[in-house]
Tab-separated table of C-alpha atoms in Angstrom:
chain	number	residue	atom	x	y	z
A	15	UNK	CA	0.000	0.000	0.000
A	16	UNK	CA	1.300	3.307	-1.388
A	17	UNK	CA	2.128	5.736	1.897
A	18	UNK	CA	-0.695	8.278	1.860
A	19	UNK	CA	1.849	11.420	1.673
A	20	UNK	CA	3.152	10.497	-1.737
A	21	UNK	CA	1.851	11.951	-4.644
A	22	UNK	CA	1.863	9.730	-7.863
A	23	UNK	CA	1.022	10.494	-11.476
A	24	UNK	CA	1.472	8.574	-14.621
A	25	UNK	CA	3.201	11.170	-17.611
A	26	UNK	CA	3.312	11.024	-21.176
A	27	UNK	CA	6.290	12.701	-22.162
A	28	UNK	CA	4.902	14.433	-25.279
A	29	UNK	CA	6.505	16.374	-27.581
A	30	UNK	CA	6.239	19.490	-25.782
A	31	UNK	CA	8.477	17.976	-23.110
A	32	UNK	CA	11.148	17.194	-25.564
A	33	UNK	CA	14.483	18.986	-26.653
A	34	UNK	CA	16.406	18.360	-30.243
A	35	UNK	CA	17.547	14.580	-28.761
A	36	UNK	CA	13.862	13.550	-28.969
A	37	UNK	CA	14.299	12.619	-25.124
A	38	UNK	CA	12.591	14.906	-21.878
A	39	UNK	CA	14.371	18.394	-22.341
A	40	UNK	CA	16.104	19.315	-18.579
A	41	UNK	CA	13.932	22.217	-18.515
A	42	UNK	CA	11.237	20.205	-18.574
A	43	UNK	CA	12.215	17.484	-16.622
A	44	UNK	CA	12.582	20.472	-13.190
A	45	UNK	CA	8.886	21.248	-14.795
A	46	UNK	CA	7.801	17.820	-13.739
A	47	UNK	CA	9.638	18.529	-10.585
A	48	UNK	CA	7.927	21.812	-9.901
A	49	UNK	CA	4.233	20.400	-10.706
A	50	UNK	CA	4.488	17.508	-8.513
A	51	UNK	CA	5.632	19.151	-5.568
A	52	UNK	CA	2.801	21.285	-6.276
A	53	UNK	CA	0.329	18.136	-6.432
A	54	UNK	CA	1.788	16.899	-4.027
A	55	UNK	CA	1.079	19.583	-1.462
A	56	UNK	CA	-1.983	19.948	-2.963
A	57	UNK	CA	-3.158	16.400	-1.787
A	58	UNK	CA	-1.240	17.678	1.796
A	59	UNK	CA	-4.298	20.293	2.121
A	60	UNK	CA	-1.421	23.316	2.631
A	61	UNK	CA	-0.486	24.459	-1.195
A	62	UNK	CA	-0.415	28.290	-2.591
A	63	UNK	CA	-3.861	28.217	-2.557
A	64	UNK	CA	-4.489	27.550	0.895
A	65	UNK	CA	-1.081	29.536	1.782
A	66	UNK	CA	-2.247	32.508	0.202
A	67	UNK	CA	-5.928	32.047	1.224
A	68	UNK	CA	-5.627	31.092	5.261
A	69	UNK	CA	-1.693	32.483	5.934
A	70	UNK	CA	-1.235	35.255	3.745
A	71	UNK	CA	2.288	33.307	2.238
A	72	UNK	CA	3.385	31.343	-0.539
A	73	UNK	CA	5.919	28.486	-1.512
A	74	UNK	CA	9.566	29.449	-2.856
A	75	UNK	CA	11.827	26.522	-4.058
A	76	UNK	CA	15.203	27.426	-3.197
A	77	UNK	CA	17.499	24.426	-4.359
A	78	UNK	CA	17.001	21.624	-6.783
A	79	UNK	CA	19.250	18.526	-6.973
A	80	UNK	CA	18.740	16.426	-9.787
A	81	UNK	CA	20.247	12.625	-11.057
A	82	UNK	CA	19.637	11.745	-14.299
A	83	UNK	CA	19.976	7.544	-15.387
A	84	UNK	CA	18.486	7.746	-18.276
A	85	UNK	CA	16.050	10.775	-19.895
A	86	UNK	CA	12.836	9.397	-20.801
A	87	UNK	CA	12.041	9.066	-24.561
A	88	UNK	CA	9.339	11.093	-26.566
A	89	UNK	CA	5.884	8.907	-26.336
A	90	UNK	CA	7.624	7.461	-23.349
A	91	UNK	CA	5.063	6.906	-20.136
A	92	UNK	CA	6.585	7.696	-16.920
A	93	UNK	CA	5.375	7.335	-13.320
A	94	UNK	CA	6.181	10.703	-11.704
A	95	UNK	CA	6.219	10.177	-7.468
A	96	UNK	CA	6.629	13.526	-5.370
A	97	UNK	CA	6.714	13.093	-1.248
A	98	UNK	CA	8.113	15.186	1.579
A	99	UNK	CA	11.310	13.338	3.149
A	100	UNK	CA	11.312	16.038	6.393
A	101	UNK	CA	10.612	19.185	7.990
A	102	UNK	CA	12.792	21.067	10.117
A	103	UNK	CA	11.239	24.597	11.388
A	104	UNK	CA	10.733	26.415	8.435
A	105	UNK	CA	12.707	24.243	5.578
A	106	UNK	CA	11.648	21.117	3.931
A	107	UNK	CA	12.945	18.597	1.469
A	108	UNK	CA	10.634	16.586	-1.106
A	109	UNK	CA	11.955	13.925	-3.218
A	110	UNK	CA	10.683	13.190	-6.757
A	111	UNK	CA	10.871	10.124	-8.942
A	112	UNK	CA	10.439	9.851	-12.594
A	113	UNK	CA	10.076	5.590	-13.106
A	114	UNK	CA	10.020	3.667	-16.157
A	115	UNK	CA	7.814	1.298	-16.727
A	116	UNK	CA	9.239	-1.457	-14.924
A	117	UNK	CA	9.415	0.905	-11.462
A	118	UNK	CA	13.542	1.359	-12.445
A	119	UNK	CA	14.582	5.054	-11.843
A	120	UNK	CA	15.022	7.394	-14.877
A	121	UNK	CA	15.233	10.254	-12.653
A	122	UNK	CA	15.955	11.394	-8.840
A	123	UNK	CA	15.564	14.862	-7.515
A	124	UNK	CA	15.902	16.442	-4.409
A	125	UNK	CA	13.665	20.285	-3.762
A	126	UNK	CA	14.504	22.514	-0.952
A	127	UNK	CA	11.283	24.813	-0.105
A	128	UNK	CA	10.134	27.453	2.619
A	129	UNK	CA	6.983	29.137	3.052
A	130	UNK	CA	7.175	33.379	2.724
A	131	UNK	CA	5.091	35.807	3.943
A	132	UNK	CA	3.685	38.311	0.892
A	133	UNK	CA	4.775	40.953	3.654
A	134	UNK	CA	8.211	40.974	5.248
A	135	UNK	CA	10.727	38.010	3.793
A	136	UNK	CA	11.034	36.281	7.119
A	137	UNK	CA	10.459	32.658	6.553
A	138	UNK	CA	6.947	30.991	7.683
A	139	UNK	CA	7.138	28.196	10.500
A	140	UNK	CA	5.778	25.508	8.925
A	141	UNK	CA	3.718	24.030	10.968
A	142	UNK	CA	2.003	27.361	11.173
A	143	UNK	CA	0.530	25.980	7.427
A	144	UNK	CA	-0.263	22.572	8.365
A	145	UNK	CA	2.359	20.920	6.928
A	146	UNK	CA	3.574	17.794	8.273
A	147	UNK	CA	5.871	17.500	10.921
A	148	UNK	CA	5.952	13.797	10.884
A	149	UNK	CA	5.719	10.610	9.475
A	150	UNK	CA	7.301	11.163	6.294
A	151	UNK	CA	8.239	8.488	3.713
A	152	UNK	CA	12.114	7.483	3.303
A	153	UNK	CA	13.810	9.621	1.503
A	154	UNK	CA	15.223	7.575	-2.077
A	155	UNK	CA	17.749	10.502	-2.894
A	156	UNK	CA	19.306	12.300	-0.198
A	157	UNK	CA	22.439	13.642	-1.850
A	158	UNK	CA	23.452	16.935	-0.402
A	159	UNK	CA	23.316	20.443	-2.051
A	160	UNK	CA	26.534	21.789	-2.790
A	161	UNK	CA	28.529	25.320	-1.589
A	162	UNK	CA	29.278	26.861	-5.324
A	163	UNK	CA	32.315	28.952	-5.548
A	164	UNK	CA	32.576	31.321	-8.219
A	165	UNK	CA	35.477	32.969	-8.892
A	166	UNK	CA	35.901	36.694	-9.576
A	167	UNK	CA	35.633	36.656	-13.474
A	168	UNK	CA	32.973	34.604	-15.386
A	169	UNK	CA	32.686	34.082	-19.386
A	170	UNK	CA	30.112	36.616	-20.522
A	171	UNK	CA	27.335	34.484	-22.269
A	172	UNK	CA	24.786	36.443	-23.425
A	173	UNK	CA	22.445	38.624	-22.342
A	174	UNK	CA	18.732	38.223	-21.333
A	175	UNK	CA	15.523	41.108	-21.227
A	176	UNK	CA	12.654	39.453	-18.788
A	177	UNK	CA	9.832	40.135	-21.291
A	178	UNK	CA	6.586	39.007	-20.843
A	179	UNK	CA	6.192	35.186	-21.608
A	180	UNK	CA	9.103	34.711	-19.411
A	181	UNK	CA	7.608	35.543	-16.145
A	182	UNK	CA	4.587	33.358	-14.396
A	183	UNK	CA	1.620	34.526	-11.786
A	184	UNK	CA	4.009	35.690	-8.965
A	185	UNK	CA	4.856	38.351	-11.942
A	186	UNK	CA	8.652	37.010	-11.824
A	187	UNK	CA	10.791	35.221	-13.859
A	188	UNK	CA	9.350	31.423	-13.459
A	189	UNK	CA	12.143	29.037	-12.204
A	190	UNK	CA	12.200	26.768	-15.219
A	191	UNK	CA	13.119	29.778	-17.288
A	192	UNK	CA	16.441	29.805	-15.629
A	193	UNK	CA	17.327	26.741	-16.228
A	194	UNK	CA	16.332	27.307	-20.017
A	195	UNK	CA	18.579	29.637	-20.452
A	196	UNK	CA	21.446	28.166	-18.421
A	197	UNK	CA	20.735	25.512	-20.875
A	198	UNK	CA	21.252	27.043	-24.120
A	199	UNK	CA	24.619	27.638	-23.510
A	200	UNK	CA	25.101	23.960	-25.220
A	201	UNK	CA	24.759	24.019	-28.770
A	202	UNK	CA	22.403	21.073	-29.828
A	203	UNK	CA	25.304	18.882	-31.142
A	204	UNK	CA	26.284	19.206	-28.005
A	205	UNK	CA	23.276	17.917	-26.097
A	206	UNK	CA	23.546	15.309	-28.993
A	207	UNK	CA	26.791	14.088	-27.832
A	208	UNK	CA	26.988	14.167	-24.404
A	209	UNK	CA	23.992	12.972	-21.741
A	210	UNK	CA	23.512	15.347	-18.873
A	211	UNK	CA	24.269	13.409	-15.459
A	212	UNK	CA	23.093	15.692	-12.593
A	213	UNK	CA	22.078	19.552	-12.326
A	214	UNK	CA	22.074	21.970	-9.133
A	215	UNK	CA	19.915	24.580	-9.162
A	216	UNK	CA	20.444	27.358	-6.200
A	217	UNK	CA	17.177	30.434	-6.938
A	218	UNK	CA	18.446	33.526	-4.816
A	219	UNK	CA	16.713	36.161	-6.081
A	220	UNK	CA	13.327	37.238	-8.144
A	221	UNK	CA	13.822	39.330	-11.851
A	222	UNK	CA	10.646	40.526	-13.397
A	223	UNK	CA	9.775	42.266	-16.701
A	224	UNK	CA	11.392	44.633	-18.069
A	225	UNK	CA	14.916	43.867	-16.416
A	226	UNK	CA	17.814	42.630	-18.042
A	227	UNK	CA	19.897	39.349	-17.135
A	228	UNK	CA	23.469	38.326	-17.963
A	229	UNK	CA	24.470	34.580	-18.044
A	230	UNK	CA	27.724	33.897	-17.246
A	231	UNK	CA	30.005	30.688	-16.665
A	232	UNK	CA	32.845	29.011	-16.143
A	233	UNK	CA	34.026	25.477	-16.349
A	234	UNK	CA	35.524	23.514	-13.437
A	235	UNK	CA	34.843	20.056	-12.614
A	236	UNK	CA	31.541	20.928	-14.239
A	237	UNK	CA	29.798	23.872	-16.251
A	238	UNK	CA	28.984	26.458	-13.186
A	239	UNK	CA	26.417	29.348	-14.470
A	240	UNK	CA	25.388	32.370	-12.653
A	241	UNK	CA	22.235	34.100	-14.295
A	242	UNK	CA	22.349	37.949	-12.267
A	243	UNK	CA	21.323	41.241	-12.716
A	244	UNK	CA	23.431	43.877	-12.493
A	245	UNK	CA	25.821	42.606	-9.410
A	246	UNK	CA	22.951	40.747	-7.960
A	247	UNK	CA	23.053	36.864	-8.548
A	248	UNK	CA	19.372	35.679	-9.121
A	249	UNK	CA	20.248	32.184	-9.896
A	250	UNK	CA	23.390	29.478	-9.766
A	251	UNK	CA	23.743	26.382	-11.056
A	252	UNK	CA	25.958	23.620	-11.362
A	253	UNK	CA	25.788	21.033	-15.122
A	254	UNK	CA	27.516	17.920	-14.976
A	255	UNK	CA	27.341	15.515	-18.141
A	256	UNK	CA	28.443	12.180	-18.100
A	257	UNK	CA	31.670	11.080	-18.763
């Protein structure tokens, strides 16, 4: 019997989903991510809507950890699984699962959230919102987030004007469209020829239209990319492919 604070859908990974390999774009894969946490707190009875409704606060996702075995294929079905792993004063940690057929893991991801206020920025205990405290499921990726450095000097990439279609109904720049852009830094060939292993995603800040970003990077032991605006950094992240 499934445990009652895990949130399960079955996914077709349509073409929508998909990048130039025919397989689920990364973009869209931390989409999956950022609906089923939403489901899944949804089914919890303590999502935006009741946040916003009853406690005057919403949800922020502040790091992503993702492992990628194998990206699903176009026409693919998945079983997406989204469940809270812990809750410690006012931070939590949800796991996510994307399954193939057989129950074998395509993808693992670990989401870091807290609960705002819409006045003041000082972090909502959460079990003022009715969120568990308890009884959790155990955890199937637990890998830690990682402490970027950066150093003084990053690669110019491009640059990036928030225009309309890029920001969502908080009226800022949604957090998928980070990663979109940190993404098309690799040519397609690229993406062709090497198979992204595992992506860190830190959000620090909110852009909204009308400003203008500047992706940056550097290469290490991986592809690090800052996304700022003017000297503020919005959003870091951390690209490893395999191999």
């Amino acid at each position: 019997m499934m445990h009652p604070m895990i949130y399960q859908n079955d996914v077709r990974i349509s073409s929508q989903l998909t990048d130039s390999t025919v397989k689920l774009g990364i973009p869209e894969a931390f989409g999956l991510f950022q609906d089923s946490f939403t489901c899944c707190l949804g089914a919890l009875g303590c999502d935006n809507t009741v946040c916003r409704a009853q406690h005057n606060a919403y949800w922020v996702i502040t790091k992503v950890r993702a492992r990628f075995f194998r990206r699903p294929d176009w026409d693919e079905r998945v079983c997406l699984r989204c469940f809270p792993v812990d809750s410690v004063r006012v931070r939590t940690h949800l796991n996510c699962e994307v399954l193939d057929g057989q129950g074998a893991p395509l993808i693992l991801a670990r989401q870091e959230l807290c609960a705002l206020p819409f006045e003041g920025r000082r972090a909502v205990r959460l079990s003022e919102l009715g969120y568990p405290t308890e009884g959790f499921p155990p955890s199937v990726y637990d890998e830690p987030f990682r402490s970027f450095e950066f150093p003084e000097k990053l690669r110019a990439a491009f640059v990036q004007p928030v225009y309309s279609q890029l920001i969502d109904m908080s009226n800022h720049v949604n957090n998928i469209m980070y990663i979109r852009m940190a993404m098309c830094l690799f040519p397609s060939q690229y993406l062709h020829t090497h198979e992204i292993e595992d992506v860190e995603v830190h959000y620090l800040s909110e852009a909204q239209e009308g400003q203008t970003l500047h992706v940056e990077l550097f290469e290490a032991d991986a592809w690090y990319v800052r996304i700022r605006m003017q000297e503020r950094a919005l959003c870091e992240l951390r690209i490893a492919f395999r191999g």
